[in-house]
Amino acid sequence: MEQLPAQPAVDLLWSNLALHACPDLPAQLAAWQASLAVEGFVMFSCLGPDSFVELRPLWAEAGWGRPAPDWWDMHDLGDLLVRAGFADPVMDQERLRLTWSEPEKLLADLRALGGNLAPTRFAGLRGRGWRQELLRRLERLRDDQGRLV
């Protein structure tokens, strides 16, 4: 996201599942606006505040902090876009519910999404004992069909 031109030159800016990892969202949107050509188009997708909501009680109960950062709500994103100079942003939200057959597959998907982006994440390496405890806790997320949610 840092490789945008400083002058308006971009006709289409597409960001798929990256914006939620940005540490300074208002500054990022301002940079997008500065690089966008007149009548340019921005399309993005990102995780929202309800992402990983099922993990929060498990982490809190264990005293591990939050499993993810506090992400921006769709309406707040729209307000930020207007403040950055975008005209008539159209916001849409889609809720997806993913399930997994086993904790290891859930963790693999989380790693593929970029790992733990929370600014309060544990600073050091965790041991095998912690991982086994995590896997045990994740088993409690099984639904009526035996899938992890």
PDB file of C-alpha atoms in Angstrom:
ATOM      1  CA  MET A   1       0.000   0.000   0.000  1.00  0.00           C
ATOM      2  CA  GLU A   2       2.992   2.293   0.372  1.00  0.00           C
ATOM      3  CA  GLN A   3       3.844   2.275  -3.357  1.00  0.00           C
ATOM      4  CA  LEU A   4       1.236   4.745  -4.586  1.00  0.00           C
ATOM      5  CA  PRO A   5       2.141   7.743  -6.748  1.00  0.00           C
ATOM      6  CA  ALA A   6       2.141  11.091  -4.932  1.00  0.00           C
ATOM      7  CA  GLN A   7       0.151  12.796  -7.697  1.00  0.00           C
ATOM      8  CA  PRO A   8      -3.295  11.808  -9.002  1.00  0.00           C
ATOM      9  CA  ALA A   9      -2.619   9.094 -11.572  1.00  0.00           C
ATOM     10  CA  VAL A  10      -4.421   5.923 -10.528  1.00  0.00           C
ATOM     11  CA  ASP A  11      -7.707   5.121 -12.287  1.00  0.00           C
ATOM     12  CA  LEU A  12      -8.526   2.009 -10.265  1.00  0.00           C
ATOM     13  CA  LEU A  13      -7.363   1.147  -6.771  1.00  0.00           C
ATOM     14  CA  TRP A  14      -8.259  -2.350  -5.585  1.00  0.00           C
ATOM     15  CA  SER A  15      -7.461  -3.599  -2.088  1.00  0.00           C
ATOM     16  CA  ASN A  16      -8.605  -7.074  -1.116  1.00  0.00           C
ATOM     17  CA  LEU A  17      -8.377  -8.018   2.572  1.00  0.00           C
ATOM     18  CA  ALA A  18      -5.482  -5.671   3.343  1.00  0.00           C
ATOM     19  CA  LEU A  19      -7.030  -2.469   4.679  1.00  0.00           C
ATOM     20  CA  HIS A  20      -7.807  -3.972   8.093  1.00  0.00           C
ATOM     21  CA  ALA A  21      -4.043  -4.484   8.607  1.00  0.00           C
ATOM     22  CA  CYS A  22      -3.310  -0.780   8.152  1.00  0.00           C
ATOM     23  CA  PRO A  23      -2.148   0.850  11.416  1.00  0.00           C
ATOM     24  CA  ASP A  24      -3.266   4.373  10.395  1.00  0.00           C
ATOM     25  CA  LEU A  25      -6.452   4.042   8.377  1.00  0.00           C
ATOM     26  CA  PRO A  26      -7.213   7.795   8.007  1.00  0.00           C
ATOM     27  CA  ALA A  27      -3.705   8.408   6.626  1.00  0.00           C
ATOM     28  CA  GLN A  28      -4.011   5.435   4.253  1.00  0.00           C
ATOM     29  CA  LEU A  29      -7.332   6.675   2.867  1.00  0.00           C
ATOM     30  CA  ALA A  30      -5.859  10.158   2.405  1.00  0.00           C
ATOM     31  CA  ALA A  31      -2.956   8.607   0.452  1.00  0.00           C
ATOM     32  CA  TRP A  32      -5.430   6.721  -1.713  1.00  0.00           C
ATOM     33  CA  GLN A  33      -7.340   9.926  -2.399  1.00  0.00           C
ATOM     34  CA  ALA A  34      -4.144  11.811  -3.271  1.00  0.00           C
ATOM     35  CA  SER A  35      -3.100   9.143  -5.789  1.00  0.00           C
ATOM     36  CA  LEU A  36      -6.509   8.678  -7.410  1.00  0.00           C
ATOM     37  CA  ALA A  37      -7.194  10.315 -10.782  1.00  0.00           C
ATOM     38  CA  VAL A  38     -10.309  12.414 -11.248  1.00  0.00           C
ATOM     39  CA  GLU A  39     -13.269  10.033 -11.515  1.00  0.00           C
ATOM     40  CA  GLY A  40     -11.023   7.204 -10.322  1.00  0.00           C
ATOM     41  CA  PHE A  41     -12.530   4.208  -8.561  1.00  0.00           C
ATOM     42  CA  VAL A  42     -11.644   2.529  -5.261  1.00  0.00           C
ATOM     43  CA  MET A  43     -12.827  -0.950  -4.337  1.00  0.00           C
ATOM     44  CA  PHE A  44     -11.800  -2.685  -1.138  1.00  0.00           C
ATOM     45  CA  SER A  45     -12.715  -5.471   1.225  1.00  0.00           C
ATOM     46  CA  CYS A  46     -11.625  -5.832   4.812  1.00  0.00           C
ATOM     47  CA  LEU A  47     -12.435  -7.550   8.054  1.00  0.00           C
ATOM     48  CA  GLY A  48     -14.843  -5.791  10.387  1.00  0.00           C
ATOM     49  CA  PRO A  49     -15.442  -5.491  14.127  1.00  0.00           C
ATOM     50  CA  ASP A  50     -17.387  -8.778  14.311  1.00  0.00           C
ATOM     51  CA  SER A  51     -14.538 -10.797  12.804  1.00  0.00           C
ATOM     52  CA  PHE A  52     -13.307 -13.567  15.117  1.00  0.00           C
ATOM     53  CA  VAL A  53     -15.988 -12.684  17.673  1.00  0.00           C
ATOM     54  CA  GLU A  54     -16.147 -16.357  18.693  1.00  0.00           C
ATOM     55  CA  LEU A  55     -12.476 -16.299  19.700  1.00  0.00           C
ATOM     56  CA  ARG A  56     -12.756 -13.309  22.047  1.00  0.00           C
ATOM     57  CA  PRO A  57     -14.308 -15.144  25.029  1.00  0.00           C
ATOM     58  CA  LEU A  58     -11.723 -17.930  24.745  1.00  0.00           C
ATOM     59  CA  TRP A  59      -8.827 -15.456  24.752  1.00  0.00           C
ATOM     60  CA  ALA A  60     -10.332 -13.343  27.559  1.00  0.00           C
ATOM     61  CA  GLU A  61     -11.012 -16.378  29.760  1.00  0.00           C
ATOM     62  CA  ALA A  62      -7.390 -17.479  29.352  1.00  0.00           C
ATOM     63  CA  GLY A  63      -6.055 -13.949  29.992  1.00  0.00           C
ATOM     64  CA  TRP A  64      -4.445 -13.749  26.541  1.00  0.00           C
ATOM     65  CA  GLY A  65      -5.716 -10.303  25.575  1.00  0.00           C
ATOM     66  CA  ARG A  66      -7.587  -9.863  22.301  1.00  0.00           C
ATOM     67  CA  PRO A  67      -7.200 -12.238  19.331  1.00  0.00           C
ATOM     68  CA  ALA A  68      -7.549  -9.341  16.850  1.00  0.00           C
ATOM     69  CA  PRO A  69      -7.434  -5.545  16.786  1.00  0.00           C
ATOM     70  CA  ASP A  70     -10.493  -3.329  17.089  1.00  0.00           C
ATOM     71  CA  TRP A  71     -11.420  -2.930  13.433  1.00  0.00           C
ATOM     72  CA  TRP A  72     -13.441  -0.079  11.968  1.00  0.00           C
ATOM     73  CA  ASP A  73     -17.188  -0.369  11.586  1.00  0.00           C
ATOM     74  CA  MET A  74     -18.561  -0.013   8.050  1.00  0.00           C
ATOM     75  CA  HIS A  75     -20.303   3.281   8.897  1.00  0.00           C
ATOM     76  CA  ASP A  76     -17.123   4.705  10.410  1.00  0.00           C
ATOM     77  CA  LEU A  77     -15.222   3.647   7.281  1.00  0.00           C
ATOM     78  CA  GLY A  78     -17.739   5.594   5.187  1.00  0.00           C
ATOM     79  CA  ASP A  79     -17.223   8.671   7.371  1.00  0.00           C
ATOM     80  CA  LEU A  80     -13.440   8.329   7.043  1.00  0.00           C
ATOM     81  CA  LEU A  81     -13.754   8.099   3.254  1.00  0.00           C
ATOM     82  CA  VAL A  82     -15.789  11.324   3.166  1.00  0.00           C
ATOM     83  CA  ARG A  83     -13.248  13.083   5.427  1.00  0.00           C
ATOM     84  CA  ALA A  84     -10.449  11.898   3.114  1.00  0.00           C
ATOM     85  CA  GLY A  85     -12.194  13.610   0.192  1.00  0.00           C
ATOM     86  CA  PHE A  86     -13.992  10.744  -1.510  1.00  0.00           C
ATOM     87  CA  ALA A  87     -17.325  11.701  -3.047  1.00  0.00           C
ATOM     88  CA  ASP A  88     -20.386   9.542  -2.477  1.00  0.00           C
ATOM     89  CA  PRO A  89     -18.839   6.395  -1.002  1.00  0.00           C
ATOM     90  CA  VAL A  90     -21.076   3.362  -1.326  1.00  0.00           C
ATOM     91  CA  MET A  91     -20.590   0.908   1.508  1.00  0.00           C
ATOM     92  CA  ASP A  92     -21.887  -2.636   1.581  1.00  0.00           C
ATOM     93  CA  GLN A  93     -21.453  -5.377   4.124  1.00  0.00           C
ATOM     94  CA  GLU A  94     -21.583  -9.108   3.788  1.00  0.00           C
ATOM     95  CA  ARG A  95     -21.314 -11.461   6.719  1.00  0.00           C
ATOM     96  CA  LEU A  96     -19.614 -14.748   6.009  1.00  0.00           C
ATOM     97  CA  ARG A  97     -19.604 -17.591   8.488  1.00  0.00           C
ATOM     98  CA  LEU A  98     -16.746 -20.002   8.088  1.00  0.00           C
ATOM     99  CA  THR A  99     -16.507 -23.384   9.790  1.00  0.00           C
ATOM    100  CA  TRP A 100     -13.682 -25.873  10.149  1.00  0.00           C
ATOM    101  CA  SER A 101     -13.453 -29.586  10.795  1.00  0.00           C
ATOM    102  CA  GLU A 102     -10.535 -29.270  13.206  1.00  0.00           C
ATOM    103  CA  PRO A 103      -8.598 -26.602  15.126  1.00  0.00           C
ATOM    104  CA  GLU A 104      -5.433 -27.040  13.026  1.00  0.00           C
ATOM    105  CA  LYS A 105      -7.333 -26.019   9.870  1.00  0.00           C
ATOM    106  CA  LEU A 106      -8.759 -22.962  11.616  1.00  0.00           C
ATOM    107  CA  LEU A 107      -5.245 -21.915  12.668  1.00  0.00           C
ATOM    108  CA  ALA A 108      -3.912 -22.483   9.137  1.00  0.00           C
ATOM    109  CA  ASP A 109      -6.577 -20.140   7.753  1.00  0.00           C
ATOM    110  CA  LEU A 110      -5.782 -17.510  10.378  1.00  0.00           C
ATOM    111  CA  ARG A 111      -2.092 -17.703   9.433  1.00  0.00           C
ATOM    112  CA  ALA A 112      -3.018 -17.333   5.751  1.00  0.00           C
ATOM    113  CA  LEU A 113      -4.968 -14.174   6.617  1.00  0.00           C
ATOM    114  CA  GLY A 114      -1.853 -12.635   8.112  1.00  0.00           C
ATOM    115  CA  GLY A 115      -1.721 -13.982  11.646  1.00  0.00           C
ATOM    116  CA  ASN A 116      -2.493 -11.949  14.731  1.00  0.00           C
ATOM    117  CA  LEU A 117      -2.558  -8.269  13.794  1.00  0.00           C
ATOM    118  CA  ALA A 118      -3.576  -7.088  17.269  1.00  0.00           C
ATOM    119  CA  PRO A 119      -1.254  -4.368  18.579  1.00  0.00           C
ATOM    120  CA  THR A 120      -1.545  -5.952  22.044  1.00  0.00           C
ATOM    121  CA  ARG A 121      -0.467  -9.405  20.884  1.00  0.00           C
ATOM    122  CA  PHE A 122       1.992 -11.438  22.932  1.00  0.00           C
ATOM    123  CA  ALA A 123       5.480 -10.150  22.166  1.00  0.00           C
ATOM    124  CA  GLY A 124       7.400 -13.413  22.490  1.00  0.00           C
ATOM    125  CA  LEU A 125       7.148 -16.952  21.225  1.00  0.00           C
ATOM    126  CA  ARG A 126       4.596 -19.268  22.759  1.00  0.00           C
ATOM    127  CA  GLY A 127       5.483 -22.838  23.698  1.00  0.00           C
ATOM    128  CA  ARG A 128       3.982 -26.222  22.912  1.00  0.00           C
ATOM    129  CA  GLY A 129       2.000 -26.147  26.146  1.00  0.00           C
ATOM    130  CA  TRP A 130       0.298 -22.915  25.105  1.00  0.00           C
ATOM    131  CA  ARG A 131      -0.486 -24.351  21.677  1.00  0.00           C
ATOM    132  CA  GLN A 132      -2.023 -27.479  23.196  1.00  0.00           C
ATOM    133  CA  GLU A 133      -4.130 -25.280  25.484  1.00  0.00           C
ATOM    134  CA  LEU A 134      -5.227 -23.215  22.469  1.00  0.00           C
ATOM    135  CA  LEU A 135      -6.224 -26.345  20.541  1.00  0.00           C
ATOM    136  CA  ARG A 136      -8.150 -27.611  23.580  1.00  0.00           C
ATOM    137  CA  ARG A 137     -10.011 -24.302  23.901  1.00  0.00           C
ATOM    138  CA  LEU A 138     -10.782 -24.160  20.183  1.00  0.00           C
ATOM    139  CA  GLU A 139     -12.506 -27.548  20.454  1.00  0.00           C
ATOM    140  CA  ARG A 140     -15.183 -25.788  22.541  1.00  0.00           C
ATOM    141  CA  LEU A 141     -16.272 -23.854  19.435  1.00  0.00           C
ATOM    142  CA  ARG A 142     -17.951 -26.907  17.879  1.00  0.00           C
ATOM    143  CA  ASP A 143     -21.557 -26.431  16.739  1.00  0.00           C
ATOM    144  CA  ASP A 144     -24.393 -29.005  16.594  1.00  0.00           C
ATOM    145  CA  GLN A 145     -22.922 -30.501  13.411  1.00  0.00           C
ATOM    146  CA  GLY A 146     -19.472 -30.904  14.991  1.00  0.00           C
ATOM    147  CA  ARG A 147     -17.923 -28.022  13.012  1.00  0.00           C
ATOM    148  CA  LEU A 148     -15.766 -25.326  14.598  1.00  0.00           C
ATOM    149  CA  VAL A 149     -17.399 -21.913  14.229  1.00  0.00           C
TER     150      VAL A 149
END
